C-alpha positions as a Python dict, from the first residue, in 0.01 Angstrom:
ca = {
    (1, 'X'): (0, 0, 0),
    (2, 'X'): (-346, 175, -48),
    (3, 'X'): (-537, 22, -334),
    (4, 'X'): (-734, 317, -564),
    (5, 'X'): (-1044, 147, -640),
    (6, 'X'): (-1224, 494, -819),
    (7, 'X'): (-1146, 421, -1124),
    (8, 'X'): (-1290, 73, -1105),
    (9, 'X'): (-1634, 251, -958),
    (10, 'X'): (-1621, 465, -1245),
    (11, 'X'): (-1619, 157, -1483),
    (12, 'X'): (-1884, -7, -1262),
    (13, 'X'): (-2116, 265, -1280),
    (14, 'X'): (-2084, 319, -1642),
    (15, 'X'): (-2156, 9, -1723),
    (16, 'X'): (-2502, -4, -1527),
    (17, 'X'): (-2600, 274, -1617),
    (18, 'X'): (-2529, 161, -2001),
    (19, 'X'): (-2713, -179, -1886),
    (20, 'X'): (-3013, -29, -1749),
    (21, 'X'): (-3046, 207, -2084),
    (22, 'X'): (-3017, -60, -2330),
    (23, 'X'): (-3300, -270, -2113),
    (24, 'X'): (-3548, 26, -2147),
    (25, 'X'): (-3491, 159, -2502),
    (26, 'X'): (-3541, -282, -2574),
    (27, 'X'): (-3865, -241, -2377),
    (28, 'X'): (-3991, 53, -2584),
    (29, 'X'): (-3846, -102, -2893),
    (30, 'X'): (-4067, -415, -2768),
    (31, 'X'): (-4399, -184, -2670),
    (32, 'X'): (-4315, 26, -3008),
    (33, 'X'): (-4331, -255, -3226),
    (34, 'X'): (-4679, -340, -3320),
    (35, 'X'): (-4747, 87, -3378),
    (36, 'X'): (-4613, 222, -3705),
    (37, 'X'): (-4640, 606, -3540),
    (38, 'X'): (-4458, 530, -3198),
    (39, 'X'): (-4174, 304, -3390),
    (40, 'X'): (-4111, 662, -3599),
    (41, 'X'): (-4143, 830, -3336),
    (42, 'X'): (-3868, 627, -3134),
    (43, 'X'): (-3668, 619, -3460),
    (44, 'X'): (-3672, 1017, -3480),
    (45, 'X'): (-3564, 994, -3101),
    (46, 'X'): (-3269, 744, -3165),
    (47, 'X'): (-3162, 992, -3464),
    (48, 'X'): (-3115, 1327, -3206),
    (49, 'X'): (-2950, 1125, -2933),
    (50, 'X'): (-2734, 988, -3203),
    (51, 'X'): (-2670, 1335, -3297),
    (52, 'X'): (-2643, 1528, -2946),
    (53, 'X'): (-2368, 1266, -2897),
    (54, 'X'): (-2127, 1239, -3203),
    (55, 'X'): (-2150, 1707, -3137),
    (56, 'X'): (-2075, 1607, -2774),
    (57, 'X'): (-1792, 1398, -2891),
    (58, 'X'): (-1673, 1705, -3119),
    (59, 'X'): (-1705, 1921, -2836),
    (60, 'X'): (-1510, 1705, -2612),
    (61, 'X'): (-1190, 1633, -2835),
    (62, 'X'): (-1214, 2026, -2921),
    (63, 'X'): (-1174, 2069, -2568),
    (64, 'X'): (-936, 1809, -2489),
    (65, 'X'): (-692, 1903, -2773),
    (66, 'X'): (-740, 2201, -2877),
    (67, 'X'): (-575, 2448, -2629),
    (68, 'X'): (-706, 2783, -2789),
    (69, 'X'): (-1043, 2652, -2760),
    (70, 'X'): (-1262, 2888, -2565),
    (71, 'X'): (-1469, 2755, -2223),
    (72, 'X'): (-1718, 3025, -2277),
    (73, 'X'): (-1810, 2942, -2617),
    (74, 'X'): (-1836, 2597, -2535),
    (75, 'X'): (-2107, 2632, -2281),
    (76, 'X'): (-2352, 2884, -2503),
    (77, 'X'): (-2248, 2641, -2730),
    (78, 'X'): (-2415, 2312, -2513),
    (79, 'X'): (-2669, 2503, -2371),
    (80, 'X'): (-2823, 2605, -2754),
    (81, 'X'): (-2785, 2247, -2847),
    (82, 'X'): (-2974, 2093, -2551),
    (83, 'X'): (-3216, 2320, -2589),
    (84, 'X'): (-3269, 2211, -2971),
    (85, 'X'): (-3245, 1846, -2813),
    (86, 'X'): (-3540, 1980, -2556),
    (87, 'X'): (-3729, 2117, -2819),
    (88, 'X'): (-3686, 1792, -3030),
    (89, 'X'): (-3805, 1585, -2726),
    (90, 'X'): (-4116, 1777, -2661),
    (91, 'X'): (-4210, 1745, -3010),
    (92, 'X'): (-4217, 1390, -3012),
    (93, 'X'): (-4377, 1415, -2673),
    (94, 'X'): (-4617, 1664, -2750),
    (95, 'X'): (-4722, 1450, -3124),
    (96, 'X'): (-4751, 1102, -2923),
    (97, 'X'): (-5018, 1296, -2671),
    (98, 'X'): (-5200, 1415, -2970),
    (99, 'X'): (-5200, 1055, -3156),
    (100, 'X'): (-5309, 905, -2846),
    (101, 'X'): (-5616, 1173, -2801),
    (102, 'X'): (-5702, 1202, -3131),
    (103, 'X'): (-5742, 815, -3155),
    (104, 'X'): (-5957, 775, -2833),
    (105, 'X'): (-6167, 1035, -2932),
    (106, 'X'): (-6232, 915, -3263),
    (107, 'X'): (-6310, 540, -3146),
    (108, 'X'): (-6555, 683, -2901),
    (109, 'X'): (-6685, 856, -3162),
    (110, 'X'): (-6713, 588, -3417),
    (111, 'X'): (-6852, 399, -3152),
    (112, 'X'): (-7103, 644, -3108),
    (113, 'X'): (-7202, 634, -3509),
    (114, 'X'): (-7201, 255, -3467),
    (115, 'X'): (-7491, 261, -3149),
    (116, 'X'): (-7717, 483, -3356),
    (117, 'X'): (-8071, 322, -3426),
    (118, 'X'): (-8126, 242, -3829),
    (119, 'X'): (-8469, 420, -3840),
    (120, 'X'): (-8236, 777, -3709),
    (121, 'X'): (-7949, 667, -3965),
    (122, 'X'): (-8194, 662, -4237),
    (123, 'X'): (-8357, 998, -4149),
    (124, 'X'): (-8021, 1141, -4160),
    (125, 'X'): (-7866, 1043, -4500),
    (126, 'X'): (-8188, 1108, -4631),
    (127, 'X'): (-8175, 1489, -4504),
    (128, 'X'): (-7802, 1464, -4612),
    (129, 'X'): (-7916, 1327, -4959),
    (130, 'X'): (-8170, 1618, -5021),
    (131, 'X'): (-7877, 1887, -4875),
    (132, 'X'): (-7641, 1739, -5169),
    (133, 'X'): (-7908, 1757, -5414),
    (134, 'X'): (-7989, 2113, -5274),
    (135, 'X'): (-7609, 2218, -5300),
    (136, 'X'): (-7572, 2076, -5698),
    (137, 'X'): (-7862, 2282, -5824),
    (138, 'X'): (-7751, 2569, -5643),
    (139, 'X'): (-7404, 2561, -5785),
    (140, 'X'): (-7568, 2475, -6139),
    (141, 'X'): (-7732, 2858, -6131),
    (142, 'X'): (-7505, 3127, -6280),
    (143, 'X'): (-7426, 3372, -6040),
    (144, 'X'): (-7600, 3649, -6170),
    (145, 'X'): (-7932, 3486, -6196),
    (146, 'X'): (-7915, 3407, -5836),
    (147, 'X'): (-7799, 3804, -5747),
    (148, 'X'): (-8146, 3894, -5928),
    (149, 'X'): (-8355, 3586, -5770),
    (150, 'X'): (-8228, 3727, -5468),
}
């Protein structure tokens, strides 16, 4: 008697593979957490794969029951809907890269504004101060009296 034990590997393999998935989407749920931005981001995420799966699903029982169902519409089929799920992913990707960039840049900068001497901070809101002042007389002058002034 041979003993079949494929079906058993099968089960194995899903189930580690399941295993290690659920350990790192709890390790970016755990690294998420304390960012409102990356949490929505992982929340968008959770949505498509929720998605891509239940139209997998459809596409799988179509295919398993349905025997008029057509192969070649079925793969243009998955191949426009991972690409969406591509697209989708890069998005999120491509936002997260920006968040991240914009916010180092703008600490340096503010760090930046925070090192500048008092005596050059001064200097400047007062040249800012007489710009504003400047600007609010200018737009208090009807247009045509500026067009002959000038």
């Amino acid at each position: 008697m041979v003993l079949d034990y494929t079906v058993l590997a099968v089960v194995i393999f899903t189930l580690a593979l399941i295993l290690v998935i659920e350990v790192g989407r709890h390790k970016l749920d755990v690294w998420a957490s304390g960012n409102p931005f990356f949490k929505t981001v992982l929340e968008l995420m959770y949505r498509e794969l929720t998605t891509l799966g239940m139209v997998e699903c459809v596409i799988y029982l179509l295919h398993k029951y349905w025997e008029d169902f057509d192969l070649n519409y079925e793969v243009v089929f998955i191949d426009i809907h991972f690409m969406l799920f591509y697209t989708a992913v890069i998005n999120a990707v491509q936002s997260s890269l920006v968040r991240v960039l914009t916010t180092r840049l703008t600490n340096k900068q503010w760090t930046m504004t925070e090192d500048i001497d008092i005596y050059h901070y001064v200097a400047i809101r007062k040249e800012f101060d007489r710009l504003e002042e400047q600007c609010q007389l200018d737009k208090s002058i009807p247009a045509s009296v500026q067009d002959s002034v000038s």
